[in-house]
PDB file of C-alpha atoms in Angstrom:
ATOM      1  CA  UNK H   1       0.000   0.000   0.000  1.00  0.00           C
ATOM      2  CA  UNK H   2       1.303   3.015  -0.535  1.00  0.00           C
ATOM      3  CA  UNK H   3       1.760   5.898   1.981  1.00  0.00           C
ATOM      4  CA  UNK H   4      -0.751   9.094   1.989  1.00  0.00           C
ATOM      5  CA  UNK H   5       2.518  11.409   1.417  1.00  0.00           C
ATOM      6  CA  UNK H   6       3.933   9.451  -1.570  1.00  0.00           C
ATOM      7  CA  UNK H   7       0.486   9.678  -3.169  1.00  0.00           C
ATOM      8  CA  UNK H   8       0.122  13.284  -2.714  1.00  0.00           C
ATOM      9  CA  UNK H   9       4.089  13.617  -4.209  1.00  0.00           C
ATOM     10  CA  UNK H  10       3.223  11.916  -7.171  1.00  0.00           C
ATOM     11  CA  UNK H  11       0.230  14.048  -7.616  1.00  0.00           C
ATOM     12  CA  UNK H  12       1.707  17.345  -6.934  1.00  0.00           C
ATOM     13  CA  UNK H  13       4.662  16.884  -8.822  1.00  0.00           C
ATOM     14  CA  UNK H  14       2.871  15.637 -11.501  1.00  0.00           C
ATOM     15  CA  UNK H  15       0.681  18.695 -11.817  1.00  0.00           C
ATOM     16  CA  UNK H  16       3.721  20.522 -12.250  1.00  0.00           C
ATOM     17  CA  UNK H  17       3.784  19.501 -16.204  1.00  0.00           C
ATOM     18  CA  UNK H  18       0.505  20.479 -17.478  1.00  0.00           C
ATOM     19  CA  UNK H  19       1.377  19.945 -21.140  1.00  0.00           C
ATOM     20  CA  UNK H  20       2.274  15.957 -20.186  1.00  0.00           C
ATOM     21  CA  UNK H  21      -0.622  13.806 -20.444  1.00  0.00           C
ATOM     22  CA  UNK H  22       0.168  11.067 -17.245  1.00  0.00           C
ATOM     23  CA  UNK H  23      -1.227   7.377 -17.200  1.00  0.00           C
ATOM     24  CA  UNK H  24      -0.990   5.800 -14.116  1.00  0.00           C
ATOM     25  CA  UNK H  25      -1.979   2.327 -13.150  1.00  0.00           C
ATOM     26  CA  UNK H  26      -3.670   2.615  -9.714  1.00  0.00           C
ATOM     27  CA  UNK H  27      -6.986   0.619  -8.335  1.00  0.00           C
ATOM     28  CA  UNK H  28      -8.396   2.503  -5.754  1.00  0.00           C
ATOM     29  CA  UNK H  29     -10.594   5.888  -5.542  1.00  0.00           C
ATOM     30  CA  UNK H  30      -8.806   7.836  -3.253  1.00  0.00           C
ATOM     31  CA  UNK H  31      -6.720   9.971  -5.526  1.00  0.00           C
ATOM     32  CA  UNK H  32      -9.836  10.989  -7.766  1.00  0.00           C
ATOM     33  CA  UNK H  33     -10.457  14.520  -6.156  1.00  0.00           C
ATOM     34  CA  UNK H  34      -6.576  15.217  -5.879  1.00  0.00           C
ATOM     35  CA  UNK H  35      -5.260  14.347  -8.951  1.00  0.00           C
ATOM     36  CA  UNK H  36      -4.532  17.275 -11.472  1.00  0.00           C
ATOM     37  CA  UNK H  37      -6.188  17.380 -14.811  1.00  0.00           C
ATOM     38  CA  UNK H  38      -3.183  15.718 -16.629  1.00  0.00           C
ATOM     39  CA  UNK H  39      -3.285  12.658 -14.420  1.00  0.00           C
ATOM     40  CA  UNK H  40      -5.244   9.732 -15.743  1.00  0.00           C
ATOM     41  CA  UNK H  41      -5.662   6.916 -13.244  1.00  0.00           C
ATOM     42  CA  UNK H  42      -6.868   3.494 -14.871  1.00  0.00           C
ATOM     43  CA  UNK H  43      -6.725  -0.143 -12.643  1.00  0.00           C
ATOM     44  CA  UNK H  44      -4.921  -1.799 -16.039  1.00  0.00           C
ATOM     45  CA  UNK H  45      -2.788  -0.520 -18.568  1.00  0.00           C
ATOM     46  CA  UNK H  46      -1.372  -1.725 -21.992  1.00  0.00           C
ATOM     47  CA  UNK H  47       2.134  -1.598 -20.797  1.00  0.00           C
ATOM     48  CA  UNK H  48       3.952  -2.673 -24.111  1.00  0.00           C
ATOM     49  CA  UNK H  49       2.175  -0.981 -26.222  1.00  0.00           C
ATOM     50  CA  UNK H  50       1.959   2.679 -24.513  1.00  0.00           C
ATOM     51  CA  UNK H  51       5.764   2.461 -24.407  1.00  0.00           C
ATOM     52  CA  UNK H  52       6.089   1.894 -27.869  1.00  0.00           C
ATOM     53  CA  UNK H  53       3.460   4.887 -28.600  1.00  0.00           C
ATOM     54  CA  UNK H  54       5.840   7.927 -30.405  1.00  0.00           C
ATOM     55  CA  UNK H  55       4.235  10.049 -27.862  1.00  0.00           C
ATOM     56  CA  UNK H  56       5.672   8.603 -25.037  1.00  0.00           C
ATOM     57  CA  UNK H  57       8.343  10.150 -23.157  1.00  0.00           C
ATOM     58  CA  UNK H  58       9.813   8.288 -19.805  1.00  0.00           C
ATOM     59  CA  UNK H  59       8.205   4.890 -18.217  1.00  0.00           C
ATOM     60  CA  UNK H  60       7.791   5.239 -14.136  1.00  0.00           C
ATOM     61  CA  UNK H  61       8.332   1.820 -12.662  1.00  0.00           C
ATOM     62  CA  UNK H  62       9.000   0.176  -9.201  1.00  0.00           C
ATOM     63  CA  UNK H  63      12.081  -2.024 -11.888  1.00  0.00           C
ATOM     64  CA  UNK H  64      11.102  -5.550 -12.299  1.00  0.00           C
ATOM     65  CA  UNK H  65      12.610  -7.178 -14.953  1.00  0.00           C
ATOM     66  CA  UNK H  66       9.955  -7.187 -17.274  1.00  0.00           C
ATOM     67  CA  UNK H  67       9.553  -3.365 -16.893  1.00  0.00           C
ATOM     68  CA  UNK H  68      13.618  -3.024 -17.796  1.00  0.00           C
ATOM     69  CA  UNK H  69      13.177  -5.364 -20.553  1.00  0.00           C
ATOM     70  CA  UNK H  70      10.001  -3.287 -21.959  1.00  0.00           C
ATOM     71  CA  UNK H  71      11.494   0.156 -21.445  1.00  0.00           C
ATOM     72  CA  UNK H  72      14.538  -1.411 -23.438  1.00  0.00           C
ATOM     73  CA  UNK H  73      12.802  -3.011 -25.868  1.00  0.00           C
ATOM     74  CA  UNK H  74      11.026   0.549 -26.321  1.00  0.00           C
ATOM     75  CA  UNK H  75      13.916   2.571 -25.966  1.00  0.00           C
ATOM     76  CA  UNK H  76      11.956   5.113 -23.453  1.00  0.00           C
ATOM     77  CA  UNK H  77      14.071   6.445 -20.417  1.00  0.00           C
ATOM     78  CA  UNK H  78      12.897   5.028 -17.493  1.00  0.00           C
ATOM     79  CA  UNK H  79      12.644   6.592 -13.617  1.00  0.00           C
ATOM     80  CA  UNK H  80      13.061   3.548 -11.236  1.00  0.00           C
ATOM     81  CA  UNK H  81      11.976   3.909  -7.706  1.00  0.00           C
ATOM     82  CA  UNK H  82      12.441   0.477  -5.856  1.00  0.00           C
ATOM     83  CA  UNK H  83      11.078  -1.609  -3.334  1.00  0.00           C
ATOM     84  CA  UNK H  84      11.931  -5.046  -2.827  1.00  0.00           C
ATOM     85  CA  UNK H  85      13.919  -8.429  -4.707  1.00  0.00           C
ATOM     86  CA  UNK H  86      15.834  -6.985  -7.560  1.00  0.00           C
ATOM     87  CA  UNK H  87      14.109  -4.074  -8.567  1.00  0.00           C
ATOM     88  CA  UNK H  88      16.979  -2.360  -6.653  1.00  0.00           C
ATOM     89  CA  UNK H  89      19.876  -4.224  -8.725  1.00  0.00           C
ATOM     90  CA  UNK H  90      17.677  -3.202 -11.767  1.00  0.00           C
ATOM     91  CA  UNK H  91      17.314   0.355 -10.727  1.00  0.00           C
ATOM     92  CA  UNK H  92      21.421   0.413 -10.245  1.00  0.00           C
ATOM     93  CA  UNK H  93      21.445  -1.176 -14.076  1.00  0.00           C
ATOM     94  CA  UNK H  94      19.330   1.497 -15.309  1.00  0.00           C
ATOM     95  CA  UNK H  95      21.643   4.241 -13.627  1.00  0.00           C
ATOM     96  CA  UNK H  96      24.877   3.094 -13.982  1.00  0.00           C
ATOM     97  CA  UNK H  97      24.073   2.994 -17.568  1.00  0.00           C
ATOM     98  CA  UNK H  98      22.447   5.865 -18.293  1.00  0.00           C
ATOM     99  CA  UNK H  99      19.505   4.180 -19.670  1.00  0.00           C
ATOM    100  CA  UNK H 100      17.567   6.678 -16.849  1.00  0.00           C
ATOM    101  CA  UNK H 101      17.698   7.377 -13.195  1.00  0.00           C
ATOM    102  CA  UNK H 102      16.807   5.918 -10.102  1.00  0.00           C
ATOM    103  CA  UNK H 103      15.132   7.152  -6.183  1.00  0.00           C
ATOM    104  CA  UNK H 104      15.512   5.926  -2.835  1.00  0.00           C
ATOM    105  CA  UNK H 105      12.505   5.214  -1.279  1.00  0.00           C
ATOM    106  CA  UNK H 106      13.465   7.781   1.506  1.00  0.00           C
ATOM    107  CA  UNK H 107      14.241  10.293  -1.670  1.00  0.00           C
ATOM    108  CA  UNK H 108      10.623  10.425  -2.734  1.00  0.00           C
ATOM    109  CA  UNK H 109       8.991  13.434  -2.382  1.00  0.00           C
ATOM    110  CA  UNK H 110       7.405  16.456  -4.743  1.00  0.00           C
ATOM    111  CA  UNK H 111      10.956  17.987  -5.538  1.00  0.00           C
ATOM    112  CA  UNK H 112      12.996  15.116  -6.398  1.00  0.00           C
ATOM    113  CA  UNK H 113      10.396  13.402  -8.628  1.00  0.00           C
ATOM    114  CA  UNK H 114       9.427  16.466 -10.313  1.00  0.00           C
ATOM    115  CA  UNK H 115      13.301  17.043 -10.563  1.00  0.00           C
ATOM    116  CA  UNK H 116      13.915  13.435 -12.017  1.00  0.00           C
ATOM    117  CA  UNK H 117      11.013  13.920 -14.253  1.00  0.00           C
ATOM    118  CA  UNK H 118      11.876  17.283 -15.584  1.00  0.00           C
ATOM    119  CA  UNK H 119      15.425  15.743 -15.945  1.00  0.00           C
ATOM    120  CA  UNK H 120      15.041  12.547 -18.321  1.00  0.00           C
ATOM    121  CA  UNK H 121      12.369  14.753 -20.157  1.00  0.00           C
ATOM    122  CA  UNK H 122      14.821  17.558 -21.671  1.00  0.00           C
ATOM    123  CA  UNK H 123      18.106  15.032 -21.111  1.00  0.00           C
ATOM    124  CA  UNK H 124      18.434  13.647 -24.464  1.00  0.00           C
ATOM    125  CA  UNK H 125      21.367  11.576 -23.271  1.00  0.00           C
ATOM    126  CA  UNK H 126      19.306   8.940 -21.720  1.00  0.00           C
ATOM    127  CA  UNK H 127      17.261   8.528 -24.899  1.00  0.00           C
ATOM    128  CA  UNK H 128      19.969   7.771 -26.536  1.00  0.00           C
ATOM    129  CA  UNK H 129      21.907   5.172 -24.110  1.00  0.00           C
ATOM    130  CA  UNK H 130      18.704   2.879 -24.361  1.00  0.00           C
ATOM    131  CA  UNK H 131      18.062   3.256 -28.021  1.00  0.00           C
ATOM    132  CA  UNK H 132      21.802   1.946 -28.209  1.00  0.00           C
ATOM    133  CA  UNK H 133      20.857  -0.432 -25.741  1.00  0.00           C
ATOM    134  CA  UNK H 134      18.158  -1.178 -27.466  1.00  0.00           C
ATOM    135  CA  UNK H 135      20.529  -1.802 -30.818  1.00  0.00           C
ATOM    136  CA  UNK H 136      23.018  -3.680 -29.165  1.00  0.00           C
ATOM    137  CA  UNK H 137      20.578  -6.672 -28.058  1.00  0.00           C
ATOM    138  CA  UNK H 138      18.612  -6.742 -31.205  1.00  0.00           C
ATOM    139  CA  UNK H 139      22.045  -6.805 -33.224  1.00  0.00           C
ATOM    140  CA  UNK H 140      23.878  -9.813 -30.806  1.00  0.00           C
ATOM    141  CA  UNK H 141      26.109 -11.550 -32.846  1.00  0.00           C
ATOM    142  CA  UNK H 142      24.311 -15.071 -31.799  1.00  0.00           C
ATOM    143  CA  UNK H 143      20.902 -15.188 -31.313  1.00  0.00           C
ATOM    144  CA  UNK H 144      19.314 -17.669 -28.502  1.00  0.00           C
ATOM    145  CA  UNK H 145      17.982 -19.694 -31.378  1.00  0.00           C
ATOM    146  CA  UNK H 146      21.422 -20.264 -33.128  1.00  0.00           C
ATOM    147  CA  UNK H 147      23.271 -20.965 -29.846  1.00  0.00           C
ATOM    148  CA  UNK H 148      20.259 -23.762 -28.665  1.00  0.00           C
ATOM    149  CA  UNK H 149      20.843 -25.152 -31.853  1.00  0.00           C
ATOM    150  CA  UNK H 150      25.090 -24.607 -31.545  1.00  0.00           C
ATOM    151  CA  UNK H 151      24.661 -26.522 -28.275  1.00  0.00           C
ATOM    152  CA  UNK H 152      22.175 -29.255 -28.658  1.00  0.00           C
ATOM    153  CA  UNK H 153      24.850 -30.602 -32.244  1.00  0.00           C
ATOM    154  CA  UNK H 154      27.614 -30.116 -29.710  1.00  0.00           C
ATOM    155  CA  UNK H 155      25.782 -32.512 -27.105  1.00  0.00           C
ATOM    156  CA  UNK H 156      24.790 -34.764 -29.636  1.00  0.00           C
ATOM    157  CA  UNK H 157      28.436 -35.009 -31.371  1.00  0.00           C
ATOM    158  CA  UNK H 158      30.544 -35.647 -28.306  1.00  0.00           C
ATOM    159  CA  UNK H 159      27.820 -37.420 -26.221  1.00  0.00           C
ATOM    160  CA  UNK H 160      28.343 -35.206 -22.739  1.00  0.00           C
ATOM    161  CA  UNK H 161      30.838 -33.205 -21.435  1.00  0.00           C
ATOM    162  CA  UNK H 162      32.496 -34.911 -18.832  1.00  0.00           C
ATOM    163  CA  UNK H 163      35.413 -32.520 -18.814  1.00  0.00           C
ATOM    164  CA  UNK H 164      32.993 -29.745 -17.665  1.00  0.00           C
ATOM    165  CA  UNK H 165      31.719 -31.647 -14.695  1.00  0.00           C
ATOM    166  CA  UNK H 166      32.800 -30.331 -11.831  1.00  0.00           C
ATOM    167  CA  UNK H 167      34.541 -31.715  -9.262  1.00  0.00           C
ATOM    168  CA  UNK H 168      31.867 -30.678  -6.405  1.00  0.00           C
ATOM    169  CA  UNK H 169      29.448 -33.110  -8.305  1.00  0.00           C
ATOM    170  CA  UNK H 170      31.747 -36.229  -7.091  1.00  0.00           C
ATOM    171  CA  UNK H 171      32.095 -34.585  -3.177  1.00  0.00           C
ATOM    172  CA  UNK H 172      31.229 -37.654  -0.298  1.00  0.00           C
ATOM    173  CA  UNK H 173      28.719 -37.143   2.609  1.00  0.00           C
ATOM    174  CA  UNK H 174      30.578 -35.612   4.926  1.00  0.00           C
ATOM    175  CA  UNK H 175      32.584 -32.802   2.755  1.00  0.00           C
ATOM    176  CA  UNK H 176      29.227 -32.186   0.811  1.00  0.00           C
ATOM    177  CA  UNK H 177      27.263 -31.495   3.893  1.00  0.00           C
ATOM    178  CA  UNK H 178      30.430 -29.509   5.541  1.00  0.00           C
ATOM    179  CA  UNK H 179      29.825 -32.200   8.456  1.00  0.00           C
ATOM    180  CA  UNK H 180      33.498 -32.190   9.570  1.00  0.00           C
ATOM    181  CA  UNK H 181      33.197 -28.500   9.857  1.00  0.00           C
ATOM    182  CA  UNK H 182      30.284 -28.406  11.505  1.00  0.00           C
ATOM    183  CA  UNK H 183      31.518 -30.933  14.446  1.00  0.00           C
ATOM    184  CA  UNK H 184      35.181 -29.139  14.627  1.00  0.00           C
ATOM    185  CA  UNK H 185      32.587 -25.532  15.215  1.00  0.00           C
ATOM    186  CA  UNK H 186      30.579 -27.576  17.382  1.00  0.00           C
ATOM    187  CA  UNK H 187      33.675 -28.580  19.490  1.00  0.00           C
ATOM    188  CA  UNK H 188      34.808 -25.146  20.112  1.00  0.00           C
ATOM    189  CA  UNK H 189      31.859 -23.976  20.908  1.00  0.00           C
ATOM    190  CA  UNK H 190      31.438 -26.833  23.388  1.00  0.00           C
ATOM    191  CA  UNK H 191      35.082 -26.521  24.772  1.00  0.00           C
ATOM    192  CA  UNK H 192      34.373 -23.023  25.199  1.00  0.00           C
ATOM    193  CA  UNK H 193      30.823 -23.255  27.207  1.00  0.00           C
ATOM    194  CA  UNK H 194      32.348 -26.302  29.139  1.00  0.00           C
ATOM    195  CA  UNK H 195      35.427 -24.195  30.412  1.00  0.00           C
ATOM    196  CA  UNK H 196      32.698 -21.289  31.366  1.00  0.00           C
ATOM    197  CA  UNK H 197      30.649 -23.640  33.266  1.00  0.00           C
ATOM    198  CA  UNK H 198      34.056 -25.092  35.358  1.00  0.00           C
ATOM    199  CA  UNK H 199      35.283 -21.307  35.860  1.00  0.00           C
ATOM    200  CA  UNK H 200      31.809 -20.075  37.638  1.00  0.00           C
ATOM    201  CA  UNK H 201      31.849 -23.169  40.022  1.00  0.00           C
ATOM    202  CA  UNK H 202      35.507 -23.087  40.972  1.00  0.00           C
ATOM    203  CA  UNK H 203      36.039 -18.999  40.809  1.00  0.00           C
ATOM    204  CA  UNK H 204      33.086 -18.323  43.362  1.00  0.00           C
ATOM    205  CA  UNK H 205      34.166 -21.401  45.628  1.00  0.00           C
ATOM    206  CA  UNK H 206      37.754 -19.590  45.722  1.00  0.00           C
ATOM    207  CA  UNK H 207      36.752 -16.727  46.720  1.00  0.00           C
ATOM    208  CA  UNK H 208      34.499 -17.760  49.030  1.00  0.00           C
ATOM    209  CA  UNK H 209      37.601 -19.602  50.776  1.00  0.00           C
ATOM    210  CA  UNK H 210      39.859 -16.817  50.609  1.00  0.00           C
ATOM    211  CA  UNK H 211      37.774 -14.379  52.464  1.00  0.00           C
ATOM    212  CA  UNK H 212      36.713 -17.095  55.220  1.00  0.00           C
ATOM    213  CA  UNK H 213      33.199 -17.525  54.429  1.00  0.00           C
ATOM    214  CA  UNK H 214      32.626 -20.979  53.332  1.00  0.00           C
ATOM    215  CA  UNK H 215      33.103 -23.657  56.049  1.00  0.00           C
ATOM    216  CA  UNK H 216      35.833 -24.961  54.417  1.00  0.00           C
ATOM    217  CA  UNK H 217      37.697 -21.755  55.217  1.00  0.00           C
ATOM    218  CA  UNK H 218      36.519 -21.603  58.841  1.00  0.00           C
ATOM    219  CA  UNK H 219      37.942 -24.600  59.867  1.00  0.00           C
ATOM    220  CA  UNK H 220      41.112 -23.916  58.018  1.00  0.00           C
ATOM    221  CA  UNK H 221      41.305 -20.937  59.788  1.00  0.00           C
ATOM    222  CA  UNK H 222      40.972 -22.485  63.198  1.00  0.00           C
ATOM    223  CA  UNK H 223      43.453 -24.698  62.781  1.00  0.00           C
ATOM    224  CA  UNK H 224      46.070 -22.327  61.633  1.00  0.00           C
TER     225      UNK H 224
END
């Protein structure tokens, strides 16, 4: 769910392009009376095919994968603003190269998305790094169908590859399941607790005797 204030950023900032027409996916009611003229709010969108619309300008996106893909694919910038799994690794991939920017969740607020907004809109450099992307992928010089095809007449040809097997595949119980390091840990950890337990028994008893409290040290004392 997301918070009151974030809604109301979005809004506000938003509002701050009147000549952008905004589509935003978003199920609930509560943004109908604040939401500025330019602000559509639908519960499903077209995804693909509004980012390969000529008219559009920058895709806003938490960064799954399939949004990077699409915004690639499209060649339109992208503003990532991430929450969880890898949307953050995909919102680093989409800064580092250029192919748009990317907010901290504790960065969003009115200024910095109108800022990041205003910025990939009138930045023609990040345009261009993901139509090159863009190039680069549809221009690879093996396609997934040639190399399935490259490997499966490998496979077939030589019947396996045992000298790519790896020698972890042939490991026995006990290195496999790091048993032997698990009992020399377990040791330690037992020598250590072990010692503990012998040092509060004997330290209080000592002291006990040296200051003549314990019977022990009564008697002693007596006799002496």
């Amino acid at each position: 769910m997301m918070p009151r204030d974030w809604k109301e950023s979005f809004m506000k900032a938003f509002g701050k392009f009147p000549k952008t027409q905004f589509f935003m996916r978003y199920g609930a009611d509560d943004l109908n009376e604040l939401k500025p003229e330019n602000v559509e709010l639908m519960k499903w969108l077209p995804q693909v095919d509004l980012l390969h619309h000529p008219k559009t300008k920058i895709l806003i996106t938490h960064g799954g994968y399939n949004s990077l893909q699409e915004a690639i694919n499209a060649a339109t910038p992208a503003l990532a603003i991430p929450l969880l799994g890898d949307q953050f690794k995909n919102g680093r991939i989409i800064e580092r190269h250029n192919l748009g920017l990317m907010l901290a969740k504790s960065e969003i607020n009115e200024e910095t998305i109108a800022s990041s907004i205003h910025t990939l809109l009138e930045d023609d450099k990040f345009r261009q790094s993901i139509t090159r992307m863009r190039k680069m992928i549809q221009k690879k010089p093996i396609t997934p169908e040639q190399n399935l095809i490259k490997w499966t007449e490998f496979l077939a040809e030589f019947k396996g590859l045992d000298n790519l097997k790896p020698a972890g595949a042939d490991l026995d119980f006990i290195t496999f399941y790091n048993v032997d390091v698990y009992l020399t840990f377990g040791g330690v950890v037992f020598g250590i607790l072990f010692g503990l337990f012998l040092v509060t028994r004997k330290v209080p008893r000592i002291i006990c005797q040296k200051l003549g409290l314990c019977r022990g040290g009564k008697d002693k004392t007596k006799k002496d």
